[in-house]
Amino acid sequence: MKNKLFLLAAFVILSIASNAQSVQLQFKNQFNGAPLSFDQLYQTPIGDSVKFSTLNYFISNIELVDKKGNSYKVPQDSSYFLLKHQNDSSKTISLSNIPAGKYQQLVFTIGVDSVRNTLDVSRRTGTLDVGAAARGMYWVWNSGYIFFKLEGKTINQVDSLRKNFRYHIGGYGGYDSKTINNIKVRTIPLKSLVVKKGKNPVITIDVAVERFFNSIIPVKILEHPSVMWGDFSVKLANNYEQIFNLGGIKYE
């Protein structure tokens, strides 16, 4: 009897493993529908002329949700990614061992959750290593990750005056006392994503950078050239939450 139960359990495990597939997420940074380039001069929806030099953001805690509301959560230790515009490979996230099924939503966090922000540094490795991969994406003075970083110059075309701008948005709600919480959870409808043997989906996420400047509230750069904390950072976080949307799904 024990042997039969063992064989049955082994069969179930092997069946689940054989049905598990990979899913790929490709983040495409864009401006007005065209690939974002740091060499190009753009005009924001508010009318500012800008040239970008940095675009980095954290994506974490990825989930796939089916029509019944059941979700598959990528194991948390494997669910933190730092995407840098100048590093093409970082903008593709490969998820393995995804259970077969039909999924209707993709859910992810823009930023790093409060638990990881407050773990001992020795336990924050890989993408979250503040001395290596996450260098420049962590506030030592404020003990927290920068969730979204956008930098560049705004250029007055009348007199060619250039002014640097920088938006470093973070804040996980605080540890001992309550602070700003700019952790954003984005839910993207997928209609019907099929994961099964022989079907490895590639989900494209369009990142519409121009909407950073007006998706919820208008952002005039000369009025807010440098934002790293404070109430206006909350408004910017609300803006960039909206820039992530489904571009398409294909199967390989």
C-alpha positions as a LaTeX table, in Angstrom:
\begin{tabular}{lrrr}
\hline
Residue & $x$ (\AA) & $y$ (\AA) & $z$ (\AA) \\
\hline
Met1 & 0.00 & 0.00 & 0.00 \\
Lys2 & 2.79 & 2.39 & 0.92 \\
Asn3 & 4.52 & 1.66 & $-2.38$ \\
Lys4 & 1.32 & 2.47 & $-4.29$ \\
Leu5 & 0.91 & 5.77 & $-2.45$ \\
Phe6 & 4.53 & 6.63 & $-3.12$ \\
Leu7 & 4.14 & 5.86 & $-6.82$ \\
Leu8 & 0.92 & 7.91 & $-6.99$ \\
Ala9 & 2.59 & 10.89 & $-5.31$ \\
Ala10 & 5.57 & 10.62 & $-7.62$ \\
Phe11 & 3.24 & 10.48 & $-10.64$ \\
Val12 & 1.40 & 13.63 & $-9.51$ \\
Ile13 & 4.65 & 15.51 & $-8.94$ \\
Leu14 & 6.02 & 14.46 & $-12.33$ \\
Ser15 & 2.75 & 15.42 & $-14.04$ \\
Ile16 & 2.82 & 18.89 & $-12.52$ \\
Ala17 & 6.48 & 19.32 & $-13.43$ \\
Ser18 & 5.92 & 18.19 & $-17.02$ \\
Asn19 & 3.06 & 20.68 & $-17.44$ \\
Ala20 & 5.03 & 23.59 & $-16.00$ \\
Gln21 & 6.27 & 26.02 & $-18.63$ \\
Ser22 & 8.21 & 29.23 & $-18.90$ \\
Val23 & 6.74 & 32.70 & $-19.31$ \\
Gln24 & 8.76 & 35.65 & $-20.48$ \\
Leu25 & 8.07 & 39.31 & $-19.68$ \\
Gln26 & 9.58 & 41.89 & $-22.01$ \\
Phe27 & 9.48 & 45.50 & $-20.84$ \\
Lys28 & 9.67 & 48.00 & $-23.70$ \\
Asn29 & 10.44 & 51.56 & $-22.67$ \\
Gln30 & 8.80 & 53.96 & $-25.10$ \\
Phe31 & 8.03 & 57.60 & $-25.69$ \\
Asn32 & 4.90 & 58.34 & $-27.72$ \\
Gly33 & 4.87 & 54.77 & $-28.99$ \\
Ala34 & 8.47 & 54.69 & $-30.27$ \\
Pro35 & 11.45 & 53.03 & $-28.55$ \\
Leu36 & 12.99 & 55.34 & $-25.96$ \\
Ser37 & 16.43 & 56.68 & $-26.92$ \\
Phe38 & 18.79 & 58.65 & $-24.70$ \\
Asp39 & 20.15 & 60.35 & $-27.83$ \\
Gln40 & 16.85 & 61.93 & $-28.80$ \\
Leu41 & 15.21 & 65.18 & $-27.72$ \\
Tyr42 & 11.58 & 64.75 & $-26.69$ \\
Gln43 & 8.71 & 67.02 & $-25.76$ \\
Thr44 & 6.65 & 66.04 & $-22.74$ \\
Pro45 & 2.84 & 66.31 & $-22.84$ \\
Ile46 & 3.26 & 69.48 & $-20.75$ \\
Gly47 & 5.55 & 71.03 & $-23.35$ \\
Asp48 & 9.01 & 70.62 & $-21.79$ \\
Ser49 & 11.88 & 69.64 & $-24.09$ \\
Val50 & 13.81 & 66.81 & $-22.46$ \\
Lys51 & 16.71 & 64.47 & $-23.04$ \\
Phe52 & 16.90 & 61.44 & $-20.77$ \\
Ser53 & 20.07 & 59.93 & $-19.31$ \\
Thr54 & 18.78 & 57.39 & $-16.75$ \\
Leu55 & 15.71 & 55.18 & $-16.43$ \\
Asn56 & 15.82 & 52.40 & $-13.83$ \\
Tyr57 & 13.03 & 50.68 & $-11.89$ \\
Phe58 & 12.40 & 47.65 & $-9.71$ \\
Ile59 & 9.78 & 45.03 & $-10.60$ \\
Ser60 & 8.96 & 42.45 & $-7.92$ \\
Asn61 & 6.42 & 40.05 & $-6.41$ \\
Ile62 & 5.09 & 38.81 & $-9.75$ \\
Glu63 & 1.79 & 36.90 & $-9.87$ \\
Leu64 & $-0.42$ & 35.33 & $-12.54$ \\
Val65 & $-4.14$ & 35.19 & $-11.73$ \\
Asp66 & $-6.75$ & 32.93 & $-13.36$ \\
Lys67 & $-10.43$ & 33.72 & $-13.96$ \\
Lys68 & $-11.40$ & 32.18 & $-10.60$ \\
Gly69 & $-9.07$ & 34.50 & $-8.76$ \\
Asn70 & $-6.51$ & 31.81 & $-7.99$ \\
Ser71 & $-3.00$ & 33.15 & $-8.28$ \\
Tyr72 & 0.40 & 31.66 & $-8.92$ \\
Lys73 & 3.05 & 33.67 & $-7.11$ \\
Val74 & 6.62 & 33.49 & $-8.32$ \\
Pro75 & 8.70 & 32.34 & $-5.31$ \\
Gln76 & 9.60 & 35.54 & $-3.53$ \\
Asp77 & 13.33 & 34.96 & $-3.39$ \\
Ser78 & 13.28 & 34.73 & $-7.19$ \\
Ser79 & 10.93 & 37.65 & $-7.76$ \\
Tyr80 & 13.05 & 40.82 & $-7.60$ \\
Phe81 & 14.29 & 42.43 & $-10.79$ \\
Leu82 & 16.10 & 45.69 & $-11.51$ \\
Leu83 & 15.45 & 46.95 & $-15.02$ \\
Lys84 & 17.85 & 49.46 & $-16.52$ \\
His85 & 17.17 & 51.09 & $-19.86$ \\
Gln86 & 20.81 & 50.91 & $-20.87$ \\
Asn87 & 20.99 & 47.19 & $-20.09$ \\
Asp88 & 18.85 & 45.40 & $-22.67$ \\
Ser89 & 19.06 & 41.99 & $-21.02$ \\
Ser90 & 17.68 & 43.38 & $-17.75$ \\
Lys91 & 14.43 & 44.32 & $-19.51$ \\
Thr92 & 13.55 & 40.67 & $-20.16$ \\
Ile93 & 12.33 & 38.64 & $-17.18$ \\
Ser94 & 12.17 & 34.87 & $-17.58$ \\
Leu95 & 9.84 & 33.01 & $-15.25$ \\
Ser96 & 10.20 & 29.24 & $-15.03$ \\
Asn97 & 8.02 & 26.44 & $-13.67$ \\
Ile98 & 4.75 & 28.29 & $-14.28$ \\
Pro99 & 1.83 & 25.86 & $-13.81$ \\
Ala100 & $-0.24$ & 25.12 & $-16.91$ \\
Gly101 & $-3.48$ & 27.05 & $-17.05$ \\
Lys102 & $-5.35$ & 30.05 & $-18.40$ \\
Tyr103 & $-4.51$ & 33.33 & $-16.74$ \\
Gln104 & $-6.34$ & 36.63 & $-17.00$ \\
Gln105 & $-4.17$ & 39.01 & $-15.00$ \\
Leu106 & $-0.52$ & 39.81 & $-14.49$ \\
Val107 & 0.22 & 41.46 & $-11.15$ \\
Phe108 & 3.53 & 42.95 & $-10.05$ \\
Thr109 & 4.95 & 45.48 & $-7.64$ \\
Ile110 & 6.79 & 48.54 & $-8.88$ \\
Gly111 & 9.40 & 48.82 & $-6.16$ \\
Val112 & 10.57 & 46.67 & $-3.27$ \\
Asp113 & 8.22 & 45.60 & $-0.48$ \\
Ser114 & 8.71 & 46.71 & 3.12 \\
Val115 & 9.88 & 43.27 & 4.30 \\
Arg116 & 12.84 & 43.21 & 1.90 \\
Asn117 & 13.63 & 46.84 & 2.62 \\
Thr118 & 14.09 & 46.01 & 6.29 \\
Leu119 & 15.88 & 42.65 & 6.06 \\
Asp120 & 19.48 & 42.50 & 7.17 \\
Val121 & 21.77 & 43.56 & 4.32 \\
Ser122 & 23.40 & 40.12 & 4.34 \\
Arg123 & 20.08 & 38.62 & 3.24 \\
Arg124 & 19.57 & 41.06 & 0.38 \\
Thr125 & 21.61 & 39.51 & $-2.39$ \\
Gly126 & 21.58 & 39.44 & $-6.18$ \\
Thr127 & 19.49 & 42.25 & $-7.64$ \\
Leu128 & 19.00 & 43.69 & $-4.14$ \\
Asp129 & 22.70 & 43.79 & $-3.25$ \\
Val130 & 23.19 & 47.45 & $-2.37$ \\
Gly131 & 26.94 & 47.18 & $-2.86$ \\
Ala132 & 26.73 & 45.63 & $-6.32$ \\
Ala133 & 23.67 & 45.23 & $-8.59$ \\
Ala134 & 21.56 & 47.75 & $-6.65$ \\
Arg135 & 24.33 & 50.31 & $-6.29$ \\
Gly136 & 22.83 & 53.72 & $-7.00$ \\
Met137 & 19.31 & 52.42 & $-6.34$ \\
Tyr138 & 19.46 & 52.62 & $-2.55$ \\
Trp139 & 19.32 & 55.53 & $-0.13$ \\
Val140 & 21.92 & 55.12 & 2.59 \\
Trp141 & 20.66 & 58.30 & 4.25 \\
Asn142 & 17.11 & 56.97 & 4.30 \\
Ser143 & 17.72 & 53.19 & 4.46 \\
Gly144 & 15.53 & 52.18 & 1.56 \\
Tyr145 & 15.52 & 51.29 & $-2.12$ \\
Ile146 & 14.86 & 53.77 & $-4.89$ \\
Phe147 & 11.94 & 52.19 & $-6.73$ \\
Phe148 & 11.97 & 54.38 & $-9.82$ \\
Lys149 & 14.75 & 56.62 & $-11.10$ \\
Leu150 & 14.42 & 59.02 & $-14.02$ \\
Glu151 & 17.10 & 61.59 & $-14.86$ \\
Gly152 & 18.00 & 63.90 & $-17.70$ \\
Lys153 & 18.06 & 67.50 & $-18.87$ \\
Thr154 & 15.35 & 69.92 & $-19.83$ \\
Ile155 & 16.35 & 72.29 & $-22.60$ \\
Asn156 & 14.93 & 75.75 & $-23.20$ \\
Gln157 & 14.94 & 75.97 & $-26.98$ \\
Val158 & 14.82 & 79.78 & $-26.93$ \\
Asp159 & 18.16 & 80.35 & $-25.18$ \\
Ser160 & 19.46 & 76.73 & $-25.13$ \\
Leu161 & 19.60 & 76.85 & $-21.32$ \\
Arg162 & 19.94 & 73.32 & $-19.93$ \\
Lys163 & 18.79 & 72.27 & $-16.48$ \\
Asn164 & 19.27 & 68.85 & $-14.96$ \\
Phe165 & 16.30 & 67.03 & $-13.51$ \\
Arg166 & 16.21 & 63.95 & $-11.32$ \\
Tyr167 & 13.34 & 61.94 & $-9.90$ \\
His168 & 14.35 & 59.30 & $-7.35$ \\
Ile169 & 11.16 & 57.81 & $-5.95$ \\
Gly170 & 11.07 & 55.40 & $-3.01$ \\
Gly171 & 9.56 & 55.04 & 0.44 \\
Tyr172 & 8.13 & 51.79 & 1.84 \\
Gly173 & 6.03 & 53.12 & 4.70 \\
Gly174 & 8.65 & 53.12 & 7.44 \\
Tyr175 & 9.84 & 50.61 & 10.01 \\
Asp176 & 9.64 & 52.15 & 13.48 \\
Ser177 & 7.44 & 55.06 & 12.46 \\
Lys178 & 5.09 & 55.72 & 9.56 \\
Thr179 & 6.57 & 57.44 & 6.50 \\
Ile180 & 5.74 & 57.86 & 2.84 \\
Asn181 & 4.69 & 54.65 & 1.11 \\
Asn182 & 5.28 & 54.70 & $-2.64$ \\
Ile183 & 5.06 & 50.94 & $-3.20$ \\
Lys184 & 2.73 & 50.43 & $-6.16$ \\
Val185 & 1.02 & 47.22 & $-7.24$ \\
Arg186 & 0.08 & 47.14 & $-10.92$ \\
Thr187 & $-2.59$ & 44.79 & $-12.28$ \\
Ile188 & $-2.55$ & 44.23 & $-16.04$ \\
Pro189 & $-5.49$ & 42.47 & $-17.76$ \\
Leu190 & $-4.34$ & 39.68 & $-20.08$ \\
Lys191 & $-7.76$ & 38.54 & $-21.41$ \\
Ser192 & $-6.57$ & 34.95 & $-21.81$ \\
Leu193 & $-2.99$ & 33.84 & $-21.36$ \\
Val194 & $-2.56$ & 30.15 & $-22.10$ \\
Val195 & 0.30 & 28.30 & $-20.43$ \\
Lys196 & 0.66 & 24.68 & $-21.49$ \\
Lys197 & 3.14 & 22.24 & $-22.92$ \\
Gly198 & 4.45 & 23.52 & $-26.23$ \\
Lys199 & 3.20 & 27.06 & $-25.54$ \\
Asn200 & 5.69 & 29.41 & $-23.94$ \\
Pro201 & 4.14 & 32.88 & $-23.78$ \\
Val202 & 6.03 & 36.12 & $-24.24$ \\
Ile203 & 4.20 & 39.05 & $-22.64$ \\
Thr204 & 5.20 & 42.51 & $-23.79$ \\
Ile205 & 4.75 & 45.34 & $-21.30$ \\
Asp206 & 4.80 & 48.78 & $-22.87$ \\
Val207 & 6.29 & 51.43 & $-20.58$ \\
Ala208 & 4.99 & 54.79 & $-21.80$ \\
Val209 & 7.53 & 57.20 & $-20.32$ \\
Glu210 & 5.72 & 60.31 & $-21.59$ \\
Arg211 & 2.82 & 59.46 & $-19.26$ \\
Phe212 & 5.12 & 59.90 & $-16.27$ \\
Phe213 & 4.55 & 63.61 & $-16.83$ \\
Asn214 & 0.76 & 63.66 & $-17.01$ \\
Ser215 & $-1.04$ & 60.35 & $-16.35$ \\
Ile216 & $-2.63$ & 61.62 & $-13.11$ \\
Ile217 & $-1.22$ & 65.10 & $-12.50$ \\
Pro218 & 0.81 & 67.36 & $-14.81$ \\
Val219 & 4.53 & 67.62 & $-14.08$ \\
Lys220 & 6.31 & 70.82 & $-15.11$ \\
Ile221 & 10.01 & 70.08 & $-14.80$ \\
Leu222 & 11.19 & 73.61 & $-13.99$ \\
Glu223 & 8.71 & 73.70 & $-11.11$ \\
His224 & 9.89 & 70.33 & $-9.77$ \\
Pro225 & 13.40 & 69.65 & $-11.14$ \\
Ser226 & 14.49 & 67.41 & $-8.26$ \\
Val227 & 12.21 & 65.11 & $-6.28$ \\
Met228 & 13.49 & 62.46 & $-3.89$ \\
Trp229 & 11.05 & 62.58 & $-0.97$ \\
Gly230 & 8.04 & 64.50 & 0.23 \\
Asp231 & 4.42 & 64.77 & $-0.83$ \\
Phe232 & 5.18 & 65.39 & $-4.49$ \\
Ser233 & 7.00 & 62.06 & $-4.71$ \\
Val234 & 3.66 & 60.39 & $-3.91$ \\
Lys235 & 2.09 & 62.15 & $-6.88$ \\
Leu236 & 4.93 & 61.05 & $-9.14$ \\
Ala237 & 4.53 & 57.45 & $-7.95$ \\
Asn238 & 0.83 & 57.64 & $-8.81$ \\
Asn239 & 1.84 & 58.85 & $-12.26$ \\
Tyr240 & 4.37 & 56.13 & $-13.01$ \\
Glu241 & 2.06 & 53.39 & $-11.80$ \\
Gln242 & $-0.03$ & 54.14 & $-14.90$ \\
Ile243 & 2.78 & 53.93 & $-17.47$ \\
Phe244 & 2.93 & 50.10 & $-17.44$ \\
Asn245 & 0.42 & 48.47 & $-19.80$ \\
Leu246 & $-0.01$ & 45.38 & $-21.94$ \\
Gly247 & 1.69 & 45.62 & $-25.31$ \\
Gly248 & 0.83 & 42.13 & $-26.55$ \\
Ile249 & 1.18 & 38.38 & $-26.11$ \\
Lys250 & 2.86 & 35.93 & $-28.45$ \\
Tyr251 & 3.81 & 32.27 & $-28.15$ \\
Glu252 & 7.10 & 30.57 & $-28.87$ \\
\hline
\end{tabular}
